[in-house]
XYZ file of C-alpha atoms in Angstrom:
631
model
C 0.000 0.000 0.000
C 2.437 2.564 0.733
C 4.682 1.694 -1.943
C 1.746 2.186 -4.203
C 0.736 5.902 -2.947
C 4.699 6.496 -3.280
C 4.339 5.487 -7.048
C 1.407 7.474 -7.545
C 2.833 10.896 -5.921
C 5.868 9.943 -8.342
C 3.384 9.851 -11.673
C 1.538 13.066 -9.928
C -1.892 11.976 -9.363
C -3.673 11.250 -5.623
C -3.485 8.643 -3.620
C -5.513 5.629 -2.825
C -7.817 5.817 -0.325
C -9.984 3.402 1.477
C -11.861 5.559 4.146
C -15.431 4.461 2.210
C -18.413 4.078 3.972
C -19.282 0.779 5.820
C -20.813 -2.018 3.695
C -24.231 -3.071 3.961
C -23.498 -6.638 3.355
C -21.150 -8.313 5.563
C -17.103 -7.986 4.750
C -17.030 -11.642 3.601
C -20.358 -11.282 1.430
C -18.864 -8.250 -0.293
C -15.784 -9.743 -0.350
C -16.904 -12.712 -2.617
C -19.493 -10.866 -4.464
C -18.839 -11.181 -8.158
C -18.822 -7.742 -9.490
C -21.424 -9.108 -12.787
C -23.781 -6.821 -13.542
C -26.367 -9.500 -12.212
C -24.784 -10.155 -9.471
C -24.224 -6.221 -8.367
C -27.603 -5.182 -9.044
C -29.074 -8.256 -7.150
C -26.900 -7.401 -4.065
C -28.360 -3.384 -4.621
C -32.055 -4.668 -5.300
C -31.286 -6.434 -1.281
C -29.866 -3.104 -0.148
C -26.654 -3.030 -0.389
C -24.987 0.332 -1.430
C -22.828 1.604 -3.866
C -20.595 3.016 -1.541
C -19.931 -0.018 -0.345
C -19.450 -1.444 -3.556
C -16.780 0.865 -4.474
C -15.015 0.605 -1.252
C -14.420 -3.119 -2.532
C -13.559 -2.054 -5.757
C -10.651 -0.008 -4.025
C -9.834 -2.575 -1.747
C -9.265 -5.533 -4.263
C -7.262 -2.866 -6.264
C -5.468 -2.284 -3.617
C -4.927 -6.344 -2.658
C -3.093 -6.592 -5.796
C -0.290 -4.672 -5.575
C 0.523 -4.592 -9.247
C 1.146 -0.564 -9.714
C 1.104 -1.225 -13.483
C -2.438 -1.520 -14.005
C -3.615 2.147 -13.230
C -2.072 5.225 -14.284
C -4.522 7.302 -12.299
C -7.159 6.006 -9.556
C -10.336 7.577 -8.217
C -9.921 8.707 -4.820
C -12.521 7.215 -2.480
C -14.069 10.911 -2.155
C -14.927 10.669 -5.541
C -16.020 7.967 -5.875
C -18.684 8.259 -2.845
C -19.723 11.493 -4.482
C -20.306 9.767 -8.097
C -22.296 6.872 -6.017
C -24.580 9.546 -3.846
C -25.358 11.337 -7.237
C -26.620 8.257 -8.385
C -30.054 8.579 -6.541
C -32.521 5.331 -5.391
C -31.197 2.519 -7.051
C -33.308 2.722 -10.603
C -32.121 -0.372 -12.760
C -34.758 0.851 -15.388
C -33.598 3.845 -15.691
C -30.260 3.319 -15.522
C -29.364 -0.246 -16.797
C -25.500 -0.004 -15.343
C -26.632 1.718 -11.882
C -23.751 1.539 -9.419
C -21.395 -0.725 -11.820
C -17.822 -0.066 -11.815
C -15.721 0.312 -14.618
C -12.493 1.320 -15.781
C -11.054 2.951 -18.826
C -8.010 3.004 -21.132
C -5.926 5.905 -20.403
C -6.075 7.023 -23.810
C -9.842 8.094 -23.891
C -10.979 10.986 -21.667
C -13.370 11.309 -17.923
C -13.546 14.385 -17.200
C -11.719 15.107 -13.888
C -9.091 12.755 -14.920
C -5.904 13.629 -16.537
C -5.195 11.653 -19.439
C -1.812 10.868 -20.920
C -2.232 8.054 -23.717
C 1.164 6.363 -21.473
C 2.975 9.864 -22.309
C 4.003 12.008 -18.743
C 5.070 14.954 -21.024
C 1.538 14.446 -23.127
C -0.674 14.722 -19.945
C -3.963 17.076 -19.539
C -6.980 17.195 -17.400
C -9.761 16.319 -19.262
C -12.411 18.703 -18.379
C -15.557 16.680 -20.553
C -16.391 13.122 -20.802
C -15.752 10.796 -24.383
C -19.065 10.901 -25.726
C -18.866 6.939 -24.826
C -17.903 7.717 -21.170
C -21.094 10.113 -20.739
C -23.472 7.417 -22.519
C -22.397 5.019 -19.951
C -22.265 7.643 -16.786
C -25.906 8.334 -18.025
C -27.022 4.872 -17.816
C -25.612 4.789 -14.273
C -21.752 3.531 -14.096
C -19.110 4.530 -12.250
C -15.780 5.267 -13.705
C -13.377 4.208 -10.904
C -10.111 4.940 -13.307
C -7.395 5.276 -16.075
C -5.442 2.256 -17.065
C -2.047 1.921 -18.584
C -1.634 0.917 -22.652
C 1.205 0.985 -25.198
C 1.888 4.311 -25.664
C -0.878 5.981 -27.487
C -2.227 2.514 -28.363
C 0.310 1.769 -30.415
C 1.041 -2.209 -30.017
C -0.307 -5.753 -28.981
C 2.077 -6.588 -26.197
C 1.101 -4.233 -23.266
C 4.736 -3.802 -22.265
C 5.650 -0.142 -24.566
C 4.649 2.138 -21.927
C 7.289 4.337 -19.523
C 5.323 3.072 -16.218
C 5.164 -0.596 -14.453
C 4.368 -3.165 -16.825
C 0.609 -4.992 -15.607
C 1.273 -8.237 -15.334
C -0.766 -10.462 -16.454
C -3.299 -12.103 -14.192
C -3.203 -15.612 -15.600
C 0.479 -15.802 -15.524
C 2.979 -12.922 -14.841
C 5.587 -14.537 -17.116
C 3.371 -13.705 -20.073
C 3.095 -10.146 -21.836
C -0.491 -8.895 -20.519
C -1.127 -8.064 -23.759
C -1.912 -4.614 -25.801
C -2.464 -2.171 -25.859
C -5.201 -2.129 -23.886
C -2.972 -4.225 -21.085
C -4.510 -2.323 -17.390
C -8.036 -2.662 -18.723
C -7.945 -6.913 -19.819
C -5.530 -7.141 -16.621
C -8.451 -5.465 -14.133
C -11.437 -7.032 -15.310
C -9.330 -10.596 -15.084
C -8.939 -10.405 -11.556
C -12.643 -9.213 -10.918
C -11.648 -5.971 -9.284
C -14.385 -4.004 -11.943
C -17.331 -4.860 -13.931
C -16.249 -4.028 -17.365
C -13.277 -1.704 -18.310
C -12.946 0.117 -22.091
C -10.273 -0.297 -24.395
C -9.585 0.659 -27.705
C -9.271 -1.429 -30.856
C -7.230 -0.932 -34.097
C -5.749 -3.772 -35.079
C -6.265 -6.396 -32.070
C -6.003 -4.037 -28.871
C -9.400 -5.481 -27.656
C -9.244 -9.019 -28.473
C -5.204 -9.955 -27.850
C -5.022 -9.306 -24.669
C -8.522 -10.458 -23.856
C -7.488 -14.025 -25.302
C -4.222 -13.436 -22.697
C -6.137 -12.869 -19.662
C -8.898 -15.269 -20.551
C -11.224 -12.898 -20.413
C -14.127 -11.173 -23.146
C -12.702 -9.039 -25.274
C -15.460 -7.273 -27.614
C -14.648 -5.303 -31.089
C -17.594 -3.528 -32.249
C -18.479 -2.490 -35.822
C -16.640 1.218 -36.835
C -18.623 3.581 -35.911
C -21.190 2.144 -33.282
C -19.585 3.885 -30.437
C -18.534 7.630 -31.302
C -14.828 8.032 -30.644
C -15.174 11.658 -29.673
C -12.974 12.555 -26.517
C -10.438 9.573 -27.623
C -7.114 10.153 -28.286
C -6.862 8.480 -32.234
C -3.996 5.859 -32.970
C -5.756 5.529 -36.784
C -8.528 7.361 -36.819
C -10.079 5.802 -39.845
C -9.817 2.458 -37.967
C -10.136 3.128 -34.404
C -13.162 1.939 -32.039
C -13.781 1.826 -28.342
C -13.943 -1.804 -27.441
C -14.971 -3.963 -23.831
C -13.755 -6.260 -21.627
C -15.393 -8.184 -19.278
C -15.852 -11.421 -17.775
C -18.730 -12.862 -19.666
C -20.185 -11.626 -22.682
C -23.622 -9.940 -21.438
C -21.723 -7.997 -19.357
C -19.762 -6.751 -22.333
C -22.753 -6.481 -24.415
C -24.489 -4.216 -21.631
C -22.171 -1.909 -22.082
C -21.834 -1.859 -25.404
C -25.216 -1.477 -26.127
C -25.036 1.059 -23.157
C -22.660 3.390 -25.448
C -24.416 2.646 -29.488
C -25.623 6.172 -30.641
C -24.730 8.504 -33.292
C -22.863 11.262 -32.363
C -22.994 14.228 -34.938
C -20.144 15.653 -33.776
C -17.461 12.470 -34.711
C -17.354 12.404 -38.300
C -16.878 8.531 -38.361
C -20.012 7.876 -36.494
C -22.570 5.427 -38.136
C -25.931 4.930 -38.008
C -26.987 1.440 -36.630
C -29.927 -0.199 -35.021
C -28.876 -1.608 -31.395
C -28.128 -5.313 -31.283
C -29.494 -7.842 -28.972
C -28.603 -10.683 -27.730
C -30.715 -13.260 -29.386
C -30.884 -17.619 -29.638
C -28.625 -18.836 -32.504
C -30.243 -20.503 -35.437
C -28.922 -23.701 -36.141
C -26.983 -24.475 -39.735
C -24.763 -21.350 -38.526
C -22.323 -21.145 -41.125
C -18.388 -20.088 -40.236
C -15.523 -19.759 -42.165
C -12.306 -21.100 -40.727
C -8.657 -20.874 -42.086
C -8.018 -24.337 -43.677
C -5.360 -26.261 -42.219
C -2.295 -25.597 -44.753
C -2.957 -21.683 -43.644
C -3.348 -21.631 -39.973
C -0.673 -19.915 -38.286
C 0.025 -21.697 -35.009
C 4.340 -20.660 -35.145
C 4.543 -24.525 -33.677
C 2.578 -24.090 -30.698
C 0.620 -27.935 -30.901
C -1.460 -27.035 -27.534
C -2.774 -24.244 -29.433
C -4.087 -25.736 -32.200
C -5.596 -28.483 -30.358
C -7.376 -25.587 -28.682
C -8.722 -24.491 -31.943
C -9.543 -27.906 -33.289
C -11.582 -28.496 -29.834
C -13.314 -25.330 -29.846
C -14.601 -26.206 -34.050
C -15.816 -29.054 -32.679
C -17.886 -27.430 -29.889
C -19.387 -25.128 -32.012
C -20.011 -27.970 -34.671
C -22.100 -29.672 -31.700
C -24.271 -26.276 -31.276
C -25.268 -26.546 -34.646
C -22.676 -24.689 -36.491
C -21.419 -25.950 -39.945
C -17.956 -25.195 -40.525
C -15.918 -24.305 -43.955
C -12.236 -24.228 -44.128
C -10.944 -21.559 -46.849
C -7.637 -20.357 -47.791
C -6.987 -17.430 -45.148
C -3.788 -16.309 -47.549
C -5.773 -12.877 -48.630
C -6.396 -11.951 -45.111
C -2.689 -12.184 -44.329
C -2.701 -9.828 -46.796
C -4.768 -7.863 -46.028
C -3.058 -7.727 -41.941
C 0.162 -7.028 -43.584
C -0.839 -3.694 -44.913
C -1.484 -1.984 -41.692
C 1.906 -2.052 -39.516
C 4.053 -2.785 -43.153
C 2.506 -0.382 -45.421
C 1.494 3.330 -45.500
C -1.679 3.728 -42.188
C 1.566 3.985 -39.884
C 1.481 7.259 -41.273
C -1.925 7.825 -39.882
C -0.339 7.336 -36.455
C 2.291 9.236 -37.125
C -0.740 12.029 -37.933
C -2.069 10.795 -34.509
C 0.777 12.276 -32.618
C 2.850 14.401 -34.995
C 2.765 17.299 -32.278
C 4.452 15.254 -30.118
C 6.918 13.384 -32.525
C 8.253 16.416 -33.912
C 8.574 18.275 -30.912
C 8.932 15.958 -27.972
C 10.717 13.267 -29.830
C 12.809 12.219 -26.214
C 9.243 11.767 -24.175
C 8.176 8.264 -26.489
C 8.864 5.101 -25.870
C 11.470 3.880 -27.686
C 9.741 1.164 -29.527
C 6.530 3.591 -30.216
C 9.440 5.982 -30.912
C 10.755 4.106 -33.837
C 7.612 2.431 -35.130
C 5.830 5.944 -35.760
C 9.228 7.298 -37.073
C 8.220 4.671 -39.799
C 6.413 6.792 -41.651
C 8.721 8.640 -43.138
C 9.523 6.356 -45.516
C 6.180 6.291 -47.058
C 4.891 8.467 -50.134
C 1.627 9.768 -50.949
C 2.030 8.330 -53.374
C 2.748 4.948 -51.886
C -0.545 5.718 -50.048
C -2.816 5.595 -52.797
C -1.285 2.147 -54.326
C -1.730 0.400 -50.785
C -5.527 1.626 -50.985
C -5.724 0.412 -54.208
C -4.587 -2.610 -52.921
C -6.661 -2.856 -50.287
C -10.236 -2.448 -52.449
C -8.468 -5.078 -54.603
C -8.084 -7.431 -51.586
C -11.941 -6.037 -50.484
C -13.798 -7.150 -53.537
C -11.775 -10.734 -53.464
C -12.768 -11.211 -49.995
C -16.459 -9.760 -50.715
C -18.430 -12.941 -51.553
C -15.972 -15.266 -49.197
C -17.601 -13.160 -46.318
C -20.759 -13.073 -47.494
C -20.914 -17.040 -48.436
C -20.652 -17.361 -44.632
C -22.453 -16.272 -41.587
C -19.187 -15.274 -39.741
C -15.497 -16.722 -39.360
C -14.047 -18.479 -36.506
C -10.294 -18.013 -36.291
C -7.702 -18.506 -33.083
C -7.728 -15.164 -31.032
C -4.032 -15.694 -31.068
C -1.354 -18.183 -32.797
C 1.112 -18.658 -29.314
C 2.095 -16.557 -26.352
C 4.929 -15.032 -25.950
C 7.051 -14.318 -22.484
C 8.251 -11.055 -21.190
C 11.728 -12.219 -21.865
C 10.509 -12.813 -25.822
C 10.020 -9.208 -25.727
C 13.527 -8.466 -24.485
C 15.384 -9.950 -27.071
C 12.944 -9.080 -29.717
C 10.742 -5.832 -29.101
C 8.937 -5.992 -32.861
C 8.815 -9.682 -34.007
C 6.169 -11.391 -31.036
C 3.797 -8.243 -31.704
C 3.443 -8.627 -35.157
C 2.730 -12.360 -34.589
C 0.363 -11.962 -32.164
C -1.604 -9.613 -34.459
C -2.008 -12.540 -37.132
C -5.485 -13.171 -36.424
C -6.652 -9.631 -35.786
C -4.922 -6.745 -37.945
C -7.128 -7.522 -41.053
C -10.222 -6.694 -39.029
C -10.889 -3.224 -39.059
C -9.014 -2.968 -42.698
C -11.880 -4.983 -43.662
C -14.688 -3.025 -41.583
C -15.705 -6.515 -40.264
C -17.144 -6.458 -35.856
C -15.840 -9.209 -34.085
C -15.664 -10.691 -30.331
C -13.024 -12.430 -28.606
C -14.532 -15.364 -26.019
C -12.281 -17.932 -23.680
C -12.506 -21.283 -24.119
C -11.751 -24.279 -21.492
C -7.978 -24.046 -20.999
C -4.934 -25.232 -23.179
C -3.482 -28.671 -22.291
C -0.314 -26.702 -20.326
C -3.422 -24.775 -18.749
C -3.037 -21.600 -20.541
C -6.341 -19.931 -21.600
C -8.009 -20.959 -24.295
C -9.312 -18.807 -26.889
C -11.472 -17.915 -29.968
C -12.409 -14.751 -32.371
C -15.718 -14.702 -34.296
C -15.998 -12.196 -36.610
C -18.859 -10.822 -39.324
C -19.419 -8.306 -41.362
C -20.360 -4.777 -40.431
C -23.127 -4.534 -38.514
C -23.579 -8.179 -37.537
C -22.242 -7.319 -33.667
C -25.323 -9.225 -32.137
C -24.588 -12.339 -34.376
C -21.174 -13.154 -33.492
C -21.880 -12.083 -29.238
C -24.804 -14.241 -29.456
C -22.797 -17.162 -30.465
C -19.988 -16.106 -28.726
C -22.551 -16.359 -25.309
C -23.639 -19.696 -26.638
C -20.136 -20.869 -26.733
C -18.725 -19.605 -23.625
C -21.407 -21.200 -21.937
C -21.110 -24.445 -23.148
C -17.251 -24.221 -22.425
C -17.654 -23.382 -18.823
C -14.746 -22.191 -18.302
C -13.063 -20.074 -14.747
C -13.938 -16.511 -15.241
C -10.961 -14.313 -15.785
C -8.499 -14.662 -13.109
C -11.061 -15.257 -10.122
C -11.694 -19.016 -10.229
C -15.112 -18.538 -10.553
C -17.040 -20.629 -12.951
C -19.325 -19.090 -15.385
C -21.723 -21.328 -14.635
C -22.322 -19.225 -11.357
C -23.654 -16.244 -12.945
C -27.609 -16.952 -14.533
C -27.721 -16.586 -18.113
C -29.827 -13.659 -18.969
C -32.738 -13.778 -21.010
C -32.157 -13.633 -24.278
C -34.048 -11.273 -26.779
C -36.374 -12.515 -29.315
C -38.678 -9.845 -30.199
C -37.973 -7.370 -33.280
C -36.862 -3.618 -32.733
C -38.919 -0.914 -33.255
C -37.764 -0.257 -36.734
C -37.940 -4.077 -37.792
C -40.378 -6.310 -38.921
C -40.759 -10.365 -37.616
C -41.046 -12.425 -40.647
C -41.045 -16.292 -40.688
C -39.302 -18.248 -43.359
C -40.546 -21.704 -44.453
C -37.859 -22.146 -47.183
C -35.047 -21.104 -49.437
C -34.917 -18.107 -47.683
C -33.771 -19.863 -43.942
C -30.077 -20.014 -42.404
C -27.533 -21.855 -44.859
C -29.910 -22.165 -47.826
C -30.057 -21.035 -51.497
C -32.130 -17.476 -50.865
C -30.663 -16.415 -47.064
C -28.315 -13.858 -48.659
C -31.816 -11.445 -49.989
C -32.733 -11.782 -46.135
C -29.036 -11.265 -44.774
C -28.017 -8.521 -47.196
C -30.972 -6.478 -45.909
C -29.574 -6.354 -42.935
C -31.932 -9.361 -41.625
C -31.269 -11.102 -38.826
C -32.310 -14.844 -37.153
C -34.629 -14.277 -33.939
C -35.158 -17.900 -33.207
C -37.102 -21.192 -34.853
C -40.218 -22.062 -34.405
C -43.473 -23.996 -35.884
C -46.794 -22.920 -36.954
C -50.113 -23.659 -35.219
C -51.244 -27.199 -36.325
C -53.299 -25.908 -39.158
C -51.248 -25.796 -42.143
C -49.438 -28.237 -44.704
C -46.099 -27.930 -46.837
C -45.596 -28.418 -50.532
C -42.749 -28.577 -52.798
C -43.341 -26.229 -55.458
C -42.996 -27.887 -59.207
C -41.223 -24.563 -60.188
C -37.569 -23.999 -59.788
C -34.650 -23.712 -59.494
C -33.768 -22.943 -56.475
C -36.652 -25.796 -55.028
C -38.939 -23.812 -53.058
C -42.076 -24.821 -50.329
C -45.094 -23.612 -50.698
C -47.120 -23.128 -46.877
C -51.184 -23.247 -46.945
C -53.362 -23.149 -44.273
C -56.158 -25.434 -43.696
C -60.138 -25.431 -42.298
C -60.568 -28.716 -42.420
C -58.506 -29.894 -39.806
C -56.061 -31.970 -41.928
C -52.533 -29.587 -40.787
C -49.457 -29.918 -38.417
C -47.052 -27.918 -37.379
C -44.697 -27.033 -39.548
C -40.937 -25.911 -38.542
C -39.839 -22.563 -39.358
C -37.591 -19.471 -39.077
C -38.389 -16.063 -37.834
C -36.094 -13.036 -38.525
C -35.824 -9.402 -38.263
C -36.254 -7.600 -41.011
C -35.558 -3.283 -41.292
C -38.994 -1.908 -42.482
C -37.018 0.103 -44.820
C -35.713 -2.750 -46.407
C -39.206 -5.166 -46.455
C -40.448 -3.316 -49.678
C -37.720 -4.227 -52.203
C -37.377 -7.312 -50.200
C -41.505 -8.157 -51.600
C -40.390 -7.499 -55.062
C -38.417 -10.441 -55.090
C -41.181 -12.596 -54.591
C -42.460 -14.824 -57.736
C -46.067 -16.152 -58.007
C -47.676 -18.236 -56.252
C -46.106 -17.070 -53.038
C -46.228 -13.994 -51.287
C -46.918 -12.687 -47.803
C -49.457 -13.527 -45.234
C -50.118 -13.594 -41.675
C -48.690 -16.802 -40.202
C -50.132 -18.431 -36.697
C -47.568 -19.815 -35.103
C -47.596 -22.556 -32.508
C -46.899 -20.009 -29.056
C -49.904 -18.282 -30.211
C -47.991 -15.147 -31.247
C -48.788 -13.900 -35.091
C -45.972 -12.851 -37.808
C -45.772 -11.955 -41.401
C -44.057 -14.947 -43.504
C -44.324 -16.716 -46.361
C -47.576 -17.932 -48.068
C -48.855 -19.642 -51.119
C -51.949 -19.386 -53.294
C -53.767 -22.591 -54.206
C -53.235 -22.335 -57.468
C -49.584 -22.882 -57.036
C -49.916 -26.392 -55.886
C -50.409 -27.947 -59.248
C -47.978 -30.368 -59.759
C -46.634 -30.232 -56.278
C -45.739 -32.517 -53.707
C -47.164 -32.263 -50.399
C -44.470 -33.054 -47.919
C -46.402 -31.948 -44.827
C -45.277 -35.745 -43.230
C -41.565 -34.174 -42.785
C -42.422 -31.462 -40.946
C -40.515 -28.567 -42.369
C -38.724 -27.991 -45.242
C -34.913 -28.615 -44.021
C -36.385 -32.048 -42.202
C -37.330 -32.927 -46.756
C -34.024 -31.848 -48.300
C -32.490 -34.065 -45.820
C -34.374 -37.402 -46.273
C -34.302 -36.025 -50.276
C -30.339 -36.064 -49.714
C -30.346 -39.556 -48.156
């Protein structure tokens, strides 16, 4: 304790502080509380305060003793004035009421200096991120600044002029980057969710590392106003947390546009939602995985395929080559320029106050033309349109978060080499405006964490976290660094209703998950809500016209239906118009009864239709006929 207020009056920011009020709950109740957003607002929902909350949060921070994780802490003063202003505990109104959090010392809380890992680059940020206020708004507590890479600029989590974190699984291992205090903080439990920042793997490396959730939304969903840009065309906030609702909480928590970042997007919030079967994921194929001869992590990639293969998923090896080359373009071709643009103040006037290795990585692009600019962005749209109908043949990719982890003492001997292999699996991301979500897995064979990415295309951020939820779960494995099991925090509810600007419609046919038709529903911007079957009235035809073979859906009065199995999914209103045009006689759309009593729109056929057809109501949906027609 007193060595870490020393450290802190070195770096010029106030001590720690435990003089919180007393806890409602008893010390050892408190002390074993798991800080899940289920779990806090239980305890608060009993009466327990956030005061007392907080004064845990301090004193696990403070049981630690790693003064590498923070580069500035709340004082407890604060902190009980941020929890009074709170009000009655209002989980409606404020989804994250009383939830701690932490955040990368390279976006802003106003109050807080922040210095990006820079001592010479420090100010007092006198407004919040626009991402910071969303989430104060919906009730959390910012509780401090952790360290990074120097202005974000790495995947190791070891470039920075202050204490290296160590990482909470195993301290020989880099914590990863450069969002190292925020993975290192949530792993041992000490917050509910911390933000980082993501560019080309800062959220998901060292999430894999410290076996924690690590989650890369699409460019754009969160504003990035009041963050200190590494590549601003490429940047996002990202979250880490222990499980993935958390995560998603508060990432939903922060999803608005913001007028005032020009790279802000427009996007309907995800949810959290069941996973159709028939999920289809693109893995590298075996002759292009990059594992640099680490067995125990392959194995942990082959095991996790074969999980998701058991929750329904159907996986596809491709050749991975063009996103290699894709990854290769942003550290080994012209966007370190846009970090040098980043920080060019500082570069070119207080060249002595960077870290070495962020020193000579940013003085890389001087060696870069404009004119080399423009031919790697050619490139890049050439690589885009190759890698266009791969990513849209699929519903998402699966690849290794990581190939291998590397020790501190790899990074002595070579600062450059272990963070450009570590970004293998994740620099291609943004370059390809794709979302993605890194999720542990049950551990390595030497007991190191095991790890996966799934990634989609823009937009698809409730796809890949719903999976990603599925998975974890089924995994089971120790939470972070707390050696809790994920099994003893509920699963929440998942959604399965539309949004207000989407329309339920059930699909009967070519138009479900994995078959001929899904990409008119998926390039809408559709997405899968769950499966279901009709109300016993109806029966199922196969239509004589084609290709591709289509089912035709008519409901009976006379008593002679069944249930038939189906698919409903969310469809934009704005898109359901041209989406209707694409219908050919004799179907179109109807109202559909389906077996939970609950009505949708979906697919319907006129009697005149069935000449010629085959009724196939005995098979009970159309997938159950193309597989006995496959036999």
């Amino acid at each position: 304790m007193v060595q870490m207020r020393r450290l802190f009056r070195v770096r010029g920011i106030e001590s720690l502080r435990i003089n919180m009020l007393e806890p409602q709950m008893s010390p050892s109740a408190l002390t074993s509380l798991p800080f899940s957003i289920y779990s806090l607002h239980a305890a608060y929902a009993q009466g327990t305060t956030a005061q007392s909350v907080l004064s845990e949060v301090l004193r696990r921070i403070e049981a630690l003793d790693d003064p590498g994780i923070f580069i500035h802490l709340a004082t407890a003063d604060a902190l009980n004035a941020a929890a009074f202003a709170l009000g009655p505990f209002d989980p409606v109104a404020k989804p994250l009421w009383g939830i701690p959090f932490a955040v990368k010392d390279n976006i802003d809380v106003a109050g807080m200096p922040t210095s990006a890992a820079c001592p010479d680059f420090i100010y007092q940020a006198t407004t919040d991120a626009f991402a910071v206020a969303q989430l104060k708004a919906a009730g959390a507590i910012p509780v401090g600044k952790t360290n990074l890479d120097q202005f974000a600029t790495g995947l190791v989590g070891v470039r920075t002029p202050y204490p290296v974190p160590r990482n909470a699984i195993d301290p020989a291992i880099v914590p990863g980057g450069s969002s190292s205090g925020s993975s290192v903080i949530v792993s041992y439990g000490a917050v509910t969710f911390s933000l980082g920042t993501d560019t080309a793997g800062s959220g998901r490396v060292p999430a894999a590392l410290n076996n924690i959730v690590g989650l890369k939304p699409s460019l754009g969903m969160i504003s990035n106003s009041g963050v200190i840009p590494a590549c601003r065309t490429l940047d996002t906030i990202s979250v880490f947390a222990l499980t993935v609702a958390d995560a998603f909480k508060a990432f939903t928590g922060m999803v608005a546009y913001d007028a005032a970042d020009a790279f802000s997007r427009l996007a309907p919030t995800p949810a959290l939602r069941v996973v159709p079967k028939n999920t289809k994921i693109a893995v590298p194929n075996c002759a292009s995985r990059i594992f640099n001869g680490d067995d125990a992590q392959a194995q942990s990639f082959d095991h996790s395929l074969d999980r998701l293969a058991s929750l329904g998923a159907e996986i596809v090896e491709i050749d991975f080559q063009p996103f290699y080359d894709v990854a290769a373009l942003l550290y080994h071709g012209p966007w370190v320029a846009e970090r040098y643009a980043a920080i060019r103040t500082v570069y070119e006037t207080q060249l002595e106050s960077l870290h070495p290795v962020t020193r000579m990585i940013v003085g890389g692009a001087e060696k870069f033309s404009a004119a080399d600019t423009f031919e790697a962005m050619y490139q890049l749209a050439d690589l885009r349109r190759m890698l266009e109908p791969v990513i849209a043949s699929v519903d998402m990719l699966c690849v290794p978060s990581i190939p291998t982890f590397y020790n501190l003492n790899d990074l002595d001997s070579d600062p450059v080499g272990p963070n450009t292999q570590l970004g293998a699996y994740t620099n291609f991301v943004n370059l390809l405006d794709m979302c993605g979500i890194t999720v542990p897995t049950q551990p390595r064979q030497d007991g190191r964490p095991g790890s996966v990415t799934l990634l989609a295309r823009w937009g698809a951020d409730g796809e890949v976290a719903s999976l990603a939820d599925a998975l974890h779960r089924a995994e089971d494995p120790l939470l972070g660094a707390t050696g809790l099991a994920l099994a003893s925090i509920p699963a929440q509810p998942l959604c399965t209703d539309p949004s207000s600007d989407e329309i339920a419609v059930a699909l009967v046919g070519a138009h479900m998950q994995g078959l001929p038709l899904n990409h008119q529903i998926v390039g809408r911007g559709g997405r899968f809500l769950y499966a279901a079957d009709t109300a016993a009235d109806y029966r199922i035809y196969s239509l004589a016209a084609g290709p591709p073979e289509r089912p035709g859906l008519v409901r009976q009065t006379d008593g002679s239906g069944a249930a038939i199995a189906l698919e409903v999914w969310a469809m934009p209103q704005a898109a359901f118009g041209a989406f209707m045009l694409e219908i050919p006689q004799p179907l179109g759309i109807g109202t559909i009864n389906l077996s939970n009593g609950l009505q949708v729109k979906g697919f319907l056929c006129e009697p005149a239709g069935l000449e010629g057809a085959d009724d196939i109501t005995q098979f009970g949906g159309w997938r159950n006929y193309l597989a006995r027609e496959a036999v």
